[in-house]
mmCIF file of C-alpha atoms in Angstrom:
data_model
loop_
_atom_site.group_PDB
_atom_site.id
_atom_site.type_symbol
_atom_site.label_atom_id
_atom_site.label_comp_id
_atom_site.label_asym_id
_atom_site.label_seq_id
_atom_site.Cartn_x
_atom_site.Cartn_y
_atom_site.Cartn_z
ATOM 1 C CA MET A 30 0.000 0.000 0.000
ATOM 2 C CA LEU A 31 1.397 3.400 -0.959
ATOM 3 C CA PRO A 32 2.261 5.870 1.787
ATOM 4 C CA ARG A 33 -0.310 8.570 2.186
ATOM 5 C CA ARG A 34 0.552 11.690 0.269
ATOM 6 C CA GLN A 35 1.011 14.855 2.305
ATOM 7 C CA GLU A 36 -1.663 17.484 1.756
ATOM 8 C CA TYR A 37 -0.121 20.780 0.757
ATOM 9 C CA GLY A 38 -3.272 22.692 -0.150
ATOM 10 C CA MET A 39 -1.738 24.012 -3.371
ATOM 11 C CA LYS A 40 -4.313 25.904 -5.449
ATOM 12 C CA ARG A 41 -4.207 28.338 -8.320
ATOM 13 C CA SER A 42 -5.172 31.891 -7.638
ATOM 14 C CA GLY A 43 -8.633 32.773 -8.784
ATOM 15 C CA GLY A 44 -9.031 33.491 -12.471
ATOM 16 C CA ALA A 45 -5.516 32.369 -13.355
ATOM 17 C CA ARG A 46 -4.938 30.898 -16.765
ATOM 18 C CA SER A 47 -3.645 27.374 -17.292
ATOM 19 C CA GLY A 48 0.084 27.404 -16.740
ATOM 20 C CA SER A 49 0.052 30.593 -14.673
ATOM 21 C CA VAL A 50 2.403 31.288 -11.777
ATOM 22 C CA ILE A 51 1.849 29.034 -8.770
ATOM 23 C CA ASN A 52 -0.049 30.310 -5.734
ATOM 24 C CA PHE A 53 1.603 29.430 -2.413
ATOM 25 C CA ARG A 54 -0.891 31.039 -0.038
ATOM 26 C CA SER A 55 -1.889 27.776 1.585
ATOM 27 C CA ALA A 56 1.242 25.720 0.965
ATOM 28 C CA MET A 57 2.323 23.044 3.380
ATOM 29 C CA LYS A 58 -0.168 22.435 6.190
ATOM 30 C CA LEU A 59 1.853 21.114 9.100
ATOM 31 C CA SER A 60 0.440 18.489 11.405
ATOM 32 C CA SER A 61 0.228 19.808 14.959
ATOM 33 C CA GLY A 62 2.592 18.332 17.504
ATOM 34 C CA ARG A 63 4.953 16.845 14.911
ATOM 35 C CA ARG A 64 8.425 18.343 14.834
ATOM 36 C CA SER A 65 9.853 18.329 11.318
ATOM 37 C CA SER A 66 13.000 19.629 9.649
ATOM 38 C CA ALA A 67 10.791 20.942 6.879
ATOM 39 C CA VAL A 68 8.802 23.289 9.150
ATOM 40 C CA LEU A 69 8.421 26.513 7.200
ATOM 41 C CA PRO A 70 8.920 29.922 8.738
ATOM 42 C CA SER A 71 6.528 32.698 7.873
ATOM 43 C CA LEU A 72 5.300 32.131 4.341
ATOM 44 C CA LEU A 73 5.066 35.882 3.955
ATOM 45 C CA THR A 74 8.787 36.168 4.686
ATOM 46 C CA PHE A 75 9.508 33.630 1.971
ATOM 47 C CA LEU A 76 7.265 35.341 -0.582
ATOM 48 C CA VAL A 77 8.882 38.711 0.075
ATOM 49 C CA ILE A 78 12.364 37.218 -0.312
ATOM 50 C CA VAL A 79 11.536 35.454 -3.570
ATOM 51 C CA ALA A 80 9.537 38.308 -5.065
ATOM 52 C CA SER A 81 12.100 40.993 -4.207
ATOM 53 C CA GLY A 82 15.238 38.966 -4.917
ATOM 54 C CA GLY A 83 16.127 40.763 -8.149
ATOM 55 C CA LEU A 84 15.407 44.203 -6.691
ATOM 56 C CA LEU A 85 17.400 43.414 -3.560
ATOM 57 C CA LEU A 86 20.368 42.377 -5.695
ATOM 58 C CA MET A 87 20.320 45.698 -7.551
ATOM 59 C CA ILE A 88 20.021 47.636 -4.294
ATOM 60 C CA GLU A 89 22.937 45.731 -2.803
ATOM 61 C CA LYS A 90 25.066 46.415 -5.888
ATOM 62 C CA GLY A 91 24.342 50.101 -5.649
ATOM 63 C CA MET A 92 25.261 50.148 -1.975
ATOM 64 C CA LEU A 93 28.391 48.063 -2.239
ATOM 65 C CA ASN A 94 29.907 49.669 -5.319
ATOM 66 C CA GLY A 95 30.706 52.793 -3.368
ATOM 67 C CA MET A 96 31.593 51.207 -0.037
ATOM 68 C CA GLU A 97 34.396 49.149 1.396
ATOM 69 C CA THR A 98 32.178 46.338 2.603
ATOM 70 C CA PRO A 99 34.081 43.338 4.035
ATOM 71 C CA SER A 100 33.416 40.075 2.272
ATOM 72 C CA PRO A 101 30.801 38.108 4.255
ATOM 73 C CA ARG A 102 32.682 34.885 3.582
ATOM 74 C CA SER A 103 35.946 35.988 5.182
ATOM 75 C CA ASN A 104 34.739 36.857 8.687
ATOM 76 C CA GLY A 105 35.308 40.563 8.223
ATOM 77 C CA ARG A 106 38.581 40.295 6.272
ATOM 78 C CA ARG A 107 38.975 40.697 2.534
ATOM 79 C CA LEU A 108 40.710 37.681 1.040
ATOM 80 C CA ASP A 109 42.481 37.642 -2.305
ATOM 81 C CA PHE A 110 41.768 34.806 -4.710
ATOM 82 C CA HIS A 111 45.302 34.207 -5.945
ATOM 83 C CA ARG A 112 47.145 31.201 -4.545
ATOM 84 C CA GLY A 113 50.414 31.069 -6.404
ATOM 85 C CA GLN A 114 50.981 30.361 -10.084
ATOM 86 C CA ALA A 115 48.471 27.681 -11.054
ATOM 87 C CA GLY A 116 44.766 28.333 -11.340
ATOM 88 C CA GLY A 117 44.853 31.449 -9.186
ATOM 89 C CA ARG A 118 42.975 34.704 -9.564
ATOM 90 C CA SER A 119 44.441 38.144 -9.040
ATOM 91 C CA PRO A 120 43.074 40.441 -6.316
ATOM 92 C CA ASP A 121 41.693 42.717 -9.061
ATOM 93 C CA ALA A 122 39.455 39.864 -10.238
ATOM 94 C CA ALA A 123 37.772 39.384 -6.851
ATOM 95 C CA ASP A 124 34.139 39.030 -7.800
ATOM 96 C CA LEU A 125 31.930 41.663 -6.228
ATOM 97 C CA GLU A 126 28.792 39.924 -7.436
ATOM 98 C CA SER A 127 29.811 36.765 -5.567
ATOM 99 C CA GLN A 128 30.271 38.778 -2.381
ATOM 100 C CA ILE A 129 26.835 40.302 -2.844
ATOM 101 C CA LEU A 130 25.284 36.872 -3.352
ATOM 102 C CA GLN A 131 26.946 35.609 -0.173
ATOM 103 C CA GLU A 132 25.668 38.595 1.768
ATOM 104 C CA ILE A 133 22.096 38.138 0.525
ATOM 105 C CA ARG A 134 22.225 34.400 1.218
ATOM 106 C CA ASN A 135 23.648 34.945 4.707
ATOM 107 C CA ARG A 136 20.961 37.474 5.585
ATOM 108 C CA THR A 137 18.220 35.258 4.197
ATOM 109 C CA ILE A 138 19.370 32.237 6.188
ATOM 110 C CA LYS A 139 19.759 34.302 9.350
ATOM 111 C CA THR A 140 16.247 35.708 8.995
ATOM 112 C CA MET A 141 14.500 32.461 8.179
ATOM 113 C CA CYS A 142 16.447 30.333 10.652
ATOM 114 C CA SER A 143 15.597 32.715 13.483
ATOM 115 C CA HIS A 144 12.029 31.405 13.370
ATOM 116 C CA LYS A 145 11.201 29.638 16.625
ATOM 117 C CA ASN A 146 10.258 26.364 14.915
ATOM 118 C CA MET A 147 13.628 26.026 13.205
ATOM 119 C CA PRO A 148 16.420 23.940 14.798
ATOM 120 C CA HIS A 149 19.197 26.050 16.285
ATOM 121 C CA SER A 150 21.835 23.411 16.958
ATOM 122 C CA VAL A 151 22.788 19.900 15.899
ATOM 123 C CA TRP A 152 21.545 18.600 19.224
ATOM 124 C CA SER A 153 18.053 20.039 18.778
ATOM 125 C CA LEU A 154 17.544 17.894 15.674
ATOM 126 C CA SER A 155 15.600 14.650 15.836
ATOM 127 C CA PRO A 156 17.754 11.475 15.927
ATOM 128 C CA LEU A 157 17.024 10.787 12.245
ATOM 129 C CA GLN A 158 17.800 14.354 11.188
ATOM 130 C CA ARG A 159 21.035 14.375 13.184
ATOM 131 C CA LYS A 160 22.101 11.010 11.765
ATOM 132 C CA THR A 161 21.558 12.212 8.201
ATOM 133 C CA LEU A 162 23.518 15.408 8.820
ATOM 134 C CA LEU A 163 26.481 13.802 10.576
ATOM 135 C CA GLN A 164 26.754 11.167 7.844
ATOM 136 C CA HIS A 165 27.132 13.940 5.255
ATOM 137 C CA VAL A 166 29.746 16.080 6.987
ATOM 138 C CA LEU A 167 33.334 15.228 6.093
ATOM 139 C CA VAL A 168 36.208 16.124 8.418
ATOM 140 C CA ASN A 169 39.752 17.250 7.727
ATOM 141 C CA ASP A 170 41.686 17.744 10.936
ATOM 142 C CA GLU A 171 44.973 18.865 9.360
ATOM 143 C CA TYR A 172 43.386 21.861 7.619
ATOM 144 C CA ARG A 173 40.624 22.183 10.217
ATOM 145 C CA PHE A 174 37.507 22.236 8.077
ATOM 146 C CA LEU A 175 34.147 20.486 7.762
ATOM 147 C CA TYR A 176 32.493 19.945 4.402
ATOM 148 C CA CYS A 177 28.838 18.921 4.103
ATOM 149 C CA TYR A 178 28.607 17.054 0.835
ATOM 150 C CA VAL A 179 25.489 17.206 -1.325
ATOM 151 C CA PRO A 180 25.128 14.569 -4.064
ATOM 152 C CA LYS A 181 24.853 16.060 -7.564
ATOM 153 C CA VAL A 182 26.655 19.215 -6.448
ATOM 154 C CA ALA A 183 30.227 18.263 -7.400
ATOM 155 C CA CYS A 184 30.661 16.197 -4.256
ATOM 156 C CA SER A 185 32.751 13.508 -5.999
ATOM 157 C CA ASN A 186 35.337 16.096 -6.951
ATOM 158 C CA TRP A 187 35.359 17.550 -3.458
ATOM 159 C CA LYS A 188 35.965 14.073 -2.075
ATOM 160 C CA ARG A 189 38.922 13.780 -4.447
ATOM 161 C CA VAL A 190 40.286 17.016 -3.012
ATOM 162 C CA LEU A 191 39.893 15.719 0.535
ATOM 163 C CA LYS A 192 41.697 12.499 -0.365
ATOM 164 C CA VAL A 193 44.590 14.477 -1.838
ATOM 165 C CA LEU A 194 44.784 16.641 1.282
ATOM 166 C CA ASN A 195 44.918 13.583 3.557
ATOM 167 C CA GLY A 196 47.467 11.806 1.355
ATOM 168 C CA ALA A 197 45.213 9.011 0.083
ATOM 169 C CA LEU A 198 45.458 10.263 -3.532
ATOM 170 C CA GLU A 199 48.517 11.646 -5.300
ATOM 171 C CA ASN A 200 46.523 14.285 -7.153
ATOM 172 C CA VAL A 201 42.911 15.081 -8.054
ATOM 173 C CA ASP A 202 43.363 13.995 -11.663
ATOM 174 C CA VAL A 203 44.255 10.354 -10.919
ATOM 175 C CA ASN A 204 42.064 8.205 -13.151
ATOM 176 C CA ILE A 205 40.379 5.878 -10.641
ATOM 177 C CA LYS A 206 36.804 5.059 -9.774
ATOM 178 C CA MET A 207 35.742 7.145 -6.815
ATOM 179 C CA ASP A 208 35.163 5.237 -3.578
ATOM 180 C CA HIS A 209 32.802 7.471 -1.637
ATOM 181 C CA ARG A 210 33.550 5.942 1.780
ATOM 182 C CA SER A 211 37.200 4.882 2.037
ATOM 183 C CA ASP A 212 39.942 7.259 3.211
ATOM 184 C CA LEU A 213 37.371 9.788 4.385
ATOM 185 C CA VAL A 214 36.408 10.794 7.936
ATOM 186 C CA PHE A 215 32.746 11.494 8.632
ATOM 187 C CA LEU A 216 31.497 13.520 11.573
ATOM 188 C CA SER A 217 29.207 10.598 12.454
ATOM 189 C CA SER A 218 32.280 8.512 13.385
ATOM 190 C CA LEU A 219 33.331 10.897 16.156
ATOM 191 C CA LYS A 220 32.262 11.191 19.787
ATOM 192 C CA PRO A 221 29.816 13.957 20.798
ATOM 193 C CA GLU A 222 32.506 16.073 22.459
ATOM 194 C CA GLU A 223 34.711 15.743 19.352
ATOM 195 C CA ILE A 224 31.776 16.772 17.166
ATOM 196 C CA ARG A 225 31.080 19.825 19.338
ATOM 197 C CA TYR A 226 34.694 20.963 19.207
ATOM 198 C CA ARG A 227 34.903 20.752 15.417
ATOM 199 C CA LEU A 228 31.551 22.439 14.876
ATOM 200 C CA LYS A 229 32.731 25.319 17.036
ATOM 201 C CA HIS A 230 36.299 25.762 15.824
ATOM 202 C CA TYR A 231 36.556 24.458 12.238
ATOM 203 C CA PHE A 232 35.794 26.266 8.977
ATOM 204 C CA LYS A 233 32.470 24.883 7.721
ATOM 205 C CA PHE A 234 31.290 24.973 4.119
ATOM 206 C CA MET A 235 28.820 23.426 1.705
ATOM 207 C CA PHE A 236 27.798 23.858 -1.935
ATOM 208 C CA VAL A 237 24.274 24.267 -3.292
ATOM 209 C CA ARG A 238 22.595 24.029 -6.688
ATOM 210 C CA GLU A 239 19.307 25.137 -8.248
ATOM 211 C CA PRO A 240 16.871 22.557 -6.785
ATOM 212 C CA MET A 241 15.095 21.441 -9.966
ATOM 213 C CA GLU A 242 18.334 21.264 -11.938
ATOM 214 C CA ARG A 243 19.864 19.075 -9.231
ATOM 215 C CA LEU A 244 16.772 16.867 -9.184
ATOM 216 C CA LEU A 245 16.832 16.462 -12.947
ATOM 217 C CA SER A 246 20.542 15.639 -12.852
ATOM 218 C CA ALA A 247 19.854 12.853 -10.338
ATOM 219 C CA TYR A 248 16.982 11.505 -12.434
ATOM 220 C CA ARG A 249 18.963 11.379 -15.679
ATOM 221 C CA ASN A 250 22.041 9.881 -14.048
ATOM 222 C CA LYS A 251 20.462 7.268 -11.792
ATOM 223 C CA PHE A 252 17.686 6.056 -14.072
ATOM 224 C CA GLY A 253 19.519 6.521 -17.336
ATOM 225 C CA GLU A 254 22.935 5.133 -16.436
ATOM 226 C CA ILE A 255 23.049 3.248 -13.113
ATOM 227 C CA GLU A 256 21.647 -0.285 -13.242
ATOM 228 C CA SER A 257 21.503 -0.693 -9.463
ATOM 229 C CA TYR A 258 19.181 2.314 -9.206
ATOM 230 C CA GLN A 259 17.056 1.059 -12.060
ATOM 231 C CA LYS A 260 16.572 -2.250 -10.236
ATOM 232 C CA LYS A 261 16.117 -0.810 -6.745
ATOM 233 C CA TYR A 262 13.991 2.237 -7.522
ATOM 234 C CA GLY A 263 13.029 2.107 -11.202
ATOM 235 C CA VAL A 264 11.231 -1.252 -11.051
ATOM 236 C CA GLU A 265 9.217 -0.184 -8.009
ATOM 237 C CA ILE A 266 8.322 3.206 -9.502
ATOM 238 C CA ILE A 267 7.016 1.655 -12.711
ATOM 239 C CA LYS A 268 4.995 -0.942 -10.805
ATOM 240 C CA ARG A 269 3.451 1.769 -8.645
ATOM 241 C CA TYR A 270 2.683 4.454 -11.175
ATOM 242 C CA ARG A 271 2.352 2.860 -14.613
ATOM 243 C CA LYS A 272 -1.080 1.414 -15.272
ATOM 244 C CA GLY A 273 -1.272 -2.325 -15.800
ATOM 245 C CA ARG A 274 2.338 -2.998 -14.780
ATOM 246 C CA ALA A 275 1.916 -3.696 -11.052
ATOM 247 C CA LYS A 276 2.568 -7.426 -11.440
ATOM 248 C CA ASP A 277 4.794 -7.369 -14.521
ATOM 249 C CA ALA A 278 7.891 -9.464 -13.808
ATOM 250 C CA ALA A 279 9.670 -8.293 -16.969
ATOM 251 C CA ILE A 280 10.169 -4.684 -15.827
ATOM 252 C CA THR A 281 13.824 -3.573 -15.908
ATOM 253 C CA GLY A 282 13.348 -0.066 -14.485
ATOM 254 C CA ASP A 283 15.428 1.640 -17.177
ATOM 255 C CA ASP A 284 12.607 3.669 -18.736
ATOM 256 C CA VAL A 285 11.167 5.587 -15.779
ATOM 257 C CA THR A 286 9.626 8.827 -17.026
ATOM 258 C CA PHE A 287 10.268 12.103 -15.237
ATOM 259 C CA ALA A 288 6.573 12.388 -14.376
ATOM 260 C CA GLU A 289 6.643 8.913 -12.791
ATOM 261 C CA PHE A 290 9.733 9.889 -10.809
ATOM 262 C CA VAL A 291 7.985 13.041 -9.560
ATOM 263 C CA ARG A 292 4.913 11.044 -8.515
ATOM 264 C CA TYR A 293 7.232 8.794 -6.524
ATOM 265 C CA LEU A 294 8.829 11.818 -4.818
ATOM 266 C CA LEU A 295 5.417 13.176 -3.831
ATOM 267 C CA ASP A 296 4.725 10.015 -1.845
ATOM 268 C CA GLU A 297 8.124 10.069 -0.121
ATOM 269 C CA ASP A 298 8.957 11.559 3.268
ATOM 270 C CA VAL A 299 11.760 14.065 2.655
ATOM 271 C CA GLU A 300 13.621 12.841 5.736
ATOM 272 C CA ARG A 301 13.786 9.304 4.349
ATOM 273 C CA MET A 302 14.566 10.066 0.725
ATOM 274 C CA ASN A 303 17.633 8.765 -1.060
ATOM 275 C CA GLU A 304 20.445 11.299 -0.626
ATOM 276 C CA HIS A 305 20.612 12.027 -4.359
ATOM 277 C CA TRP A 306 17.174 13.655 -4.322
ATOM 278 C CA MET A 307 16.780 14.535 -0.652
ATOM 279 C CA PRO A 308 16.488 18.332 -0.271
ATOM 280 C CA ILE A 309 19.770 20.072 0.505
ATOM 281 C CA TYR A 310 18.215 21.552 3.635
ATOM 282 C CA ASN A 311 17.629 18.095 5.099
ATOM 283 C CA LEU A 312 21.103 16.884 4.186
ATOM 284 C CA CYS A 313 23.102 19.778 5.641
ATOM 285 C CA GLN A 314 20.716 21.514 8.088
ATOM 286 C CA PRO A 315 21.925 25.119 7.573
ATOM 287 C CA CYS A 316 19.840 26.341 10.506
ATOM 288 C CA ALA A 317 21.445 23.870 12.922
ATOM 289 C CA VAL A 318 24.984 24.379 11.592
ATOM 290 C CA SER A 319 26.412 27.865 11.110
ATOM 291 C CA TYR A 320 28.259 27.479 7.811
ATOM 292 C CA ASP A 321 31.080 29.938 7.161
ATOM 293 C CA PHE A 322 30.668 29.658 3.410
ATOM 294 C CA ILE A 323 27.947 28.384 1.084
ATOM 295 C CA GLY A 324 29.230 28.022 -2.453
ATOM 296 C CA SER A 325 27.191 27.669 -5.614
ATOM 297 C CA TYR A 326 27.370 25.025 -8.316
ATOM 298 C CA GLU A 327 26.765 27.874 -10.741
ATOM 299 C CA ARG A 328 30.015 29.519 -9.570
ATOM 300 C CA LEU A 329 31.843 26.307 -8.844
ATOM 301 C CA GLU A 330 35.321 27.191 -10.102
ATOM 302 C CA SER A 331 35.715 30.526 -8.317
ATOM 303 C CA ASP A 332 33.935 29.417 -5.135
ATOM 304 C CA ALA A 333 36.029 26.240 -4.914
ATOM 305 C CA GLU A 334 39.173 28.304 -5.400
ATOM 306 C CA PHE A 335 38.102 30.542 -2.540
ATOM 307 C CA VAL A 336 37.545 27.586 -0.206
ATOM 308 C CA LEU A 337 40.933 26.055 -1.029
ATOM 309 C CA GLN A 338 42.586 29.362 -0.291
ATOM 310 C CA ARG A 339 40.602 29.849 2.900
ATOM 311 C CA VAL A 340 41.548 26.467 4.372
ATOM 312 C CA GLY A 341 45.203 26.929 3.441
ATOM 313 C CA ALA A 342 45.454 24.117 0.898
ATOM 314 C CA PRO A 343 48.867 23.829 -0.839
ATOM 315 C CA PRO A 344 49.081 25.751 -4.138
ATOM 316 C CA HIS A 345 49.408 22.543 -6.171
ATOM 317 C CA VAL A 346 46.021 21.294 -4.949
ATOM 318 C CA HIS A 347 43.348 22.477 -7.343
ATOM 319 C CA PHE A 348 39.695 21.652 -7.866
ATOM 320 C CA PRO A 349 39.290 18.999 -10.601
ATOM 321 C CA GLU A 350 38.130 20.013 -14.034
ATOM 322 C CA ARG A 351 34.846 18.606 -15.288
ATOM 323 C CA GLN A 352 35.242 15.208 -16.924
ATOM 324 C CA THR A 353 34.944 15.236 -20.733
ATOM 325 C CA TRP A 354 32.254 12.548 -20.662
ATOM 326 C CA TYR A 355 30.038 14.501 -18.258
ATOM 327 C CA LYS A 356 26.847 15.848 -19.806
ATOM 328 C CA PRO A 357 25.680 18.803 -17.710
ATOM 329 C CA VAL A 358 22.028 19.668 -17.263
ATOM 330 C CA THR A 359 21.483 22.940 -19.103
ATOM 331 C CA MET A 360 18.847 25.614 -18.515
ATOM 332 C CA GLU A 361 17.228 24.519 -21.741
ATOM 333 C CA THR A 362 17.046 20.899 -20.566
ATOM 334 C CA THR A 363 15.492 21.905 -17.247
ATOM 335 C CA HIS A 364 13.051 24.178 -19.078
ATOM 336 C CA TYR A 365 11.998 21.303 -21.343
ATOM 337 C CA TYR A 366 11.406 18.797 -18.543
ATOM 338 C CA LEU A 367 9.548 21.183 -16.236
ATOM 339 C CA CYS A 368 7.343 22.529 -19.025
ATOM 340 C CA SER A 369 6.563 18.971 -20.147
ATOM 341 C CA LEU A 370 5.552 17.997 -16.621
ATOM 342 C CA PRO A 371 1.829 18.184 -15.746
ATOM 343 C CA GLN A 372 1.514 21.443 -13.816
ATOM 344 C CA LYS A 373 -0.434 19.756 -11.048
ATOM 345 C CA LEU A 374 2.612 17.602 -10.294
ATOM 346 C CA LEU A 375 4.929 20.604 -10.279
ATOM 347 C CA ARG A 376 2.640 22.500 -7.904
ATOM 348 C CA GLU A 377 2.760 19.563 -5.500
ATOM 349 C CA LEU A 378 6.501 18.987 -5.933
ATOM 350 C CA LEU A 379 7.809 22.482 -5.181
ATOM 351 C CA PRO A 380 6.841 22.475 -1.472
ATOM 352 C CA LYS A 381 9.155 19.483 -0.995
ATOM 353 C CA TYR A 382 12.077 21.698 -1.995
ATOM 354 C CA ILE A 383 10.734 25.062 -0.874
ATOM 355 C CA LEU A 384 13.440 25.604 1.754
ATOM 356 C CA ASP A 385 16.161 24.993 -0.829
ATOM 357 C CA PHE A 386 14.644 27.687 -3.035
ATOM 358 C CA SER A 387 14.138 30.179 -0.221
ATOM 359 C CA LEU A 388 17.234 29.711 1.969
ATOM 360 C CA PHE A 389 19.665 29.592 -0.941
ATOM 361 C CA THR A 390 17.890 32.376 -2.868
ATOM 362 C CA TYR A 391 16.956 30.527 -6.032
ATOM 363 C CA PRO A 392 13.921 31.882 -7.934
ATOM 364 C CA LEU A 393 11.000 29.558 -8.425
ATOM 365 C CA PRO A 394 10.859 28.019 -11.919
ATOM 366 C CA ASN A 395 8.856 29.932 -14.487
ATOM 367 C CA THR A 396 6.481 27.524 -16.175
ATOM 368 C CA THR A 397 3.834 29.952 -17.328
ATOM 369 C CA THR A 398 2.175 29.128 -20.626
ATOM 370 C CA ALA A 399 3.868 32.020 -22.383
ATOM 371 C CA HIS A 400 7.306 31.085 -21.046
ATOM 372 C CA CYS A 401 6.947 27.407 -21.924
ATOM 373 C CA ARG A 402 6.060 28.229 -25.532
ATOM 374 C CA HIS A 403 9.654 29.334 -25.980
#
């Protein structure tokens, strides 16, 4: 029997045309008495942040262009991007727009995480939430940093960097299959007092990505290329959501449609999802952990360079270049999949990832009829 779908109360605003912008007035009814990592702060706060994001960016640019504002990611100190000869950036190339984005993101997180229903420390999380978080935070004691890895946000390359820093790999370009567990230290393996010390004293960072783009990347990779995922998840999804196939023994799970995948996600509890499509908020708990830096997949090269400089990595350690075989998800690809998706499914899906959109200041996808025509 399928798990009962959560009721989000998503409705179109009165008189709206088919394909019009989604109405979030009654999104996400929360059951009373149940503590959840997905508890939303004031919906009005979120709507103001999303609606005014572009205007706020312009205001910030106008303010910062004429002021010596310290970079929010350097704890009050401006840091240059150059780190020696290879792959470095000169101080003149320090990206003001990146600093502005960090400032907006920091203020947004501070505002939304101050809500009384949000967790304010690792120890205020539920056991399941804390377990998920600690299993996704990697530790480097020599360079004193913690990295919360998010699948489908360049985490394999970051793990390569960590293995080079701890001496397990000669360099990041070694052509080997990535083992995601060996030669890595996870916060979950440490004692509570050791966890507390590192959370307090180490540099903490994570990387985020536009939520729907990340979701689509996971779908195309896991159901289009990975046989184990096709057998474990694909077969079950097809049996559940494709008419007349519930008892079909010949299903291979390699032809799951995106709409079927979304229907599966709607029936899943976000706290028990597979890590490749679990919301970033639930993986890294940015309200419970005060991250010093939140990088973007969209600015991966420069943000990764900043982190390596900040932690004091040797100049010869660089962030790996994208593999030649990798096929990135483009804006056009995301546009195609979201516009091809029944709008009812999209309206029900977005609340699952609403904190990723709001906390990390990503605009909601535009799937209006006019926009989708193009």
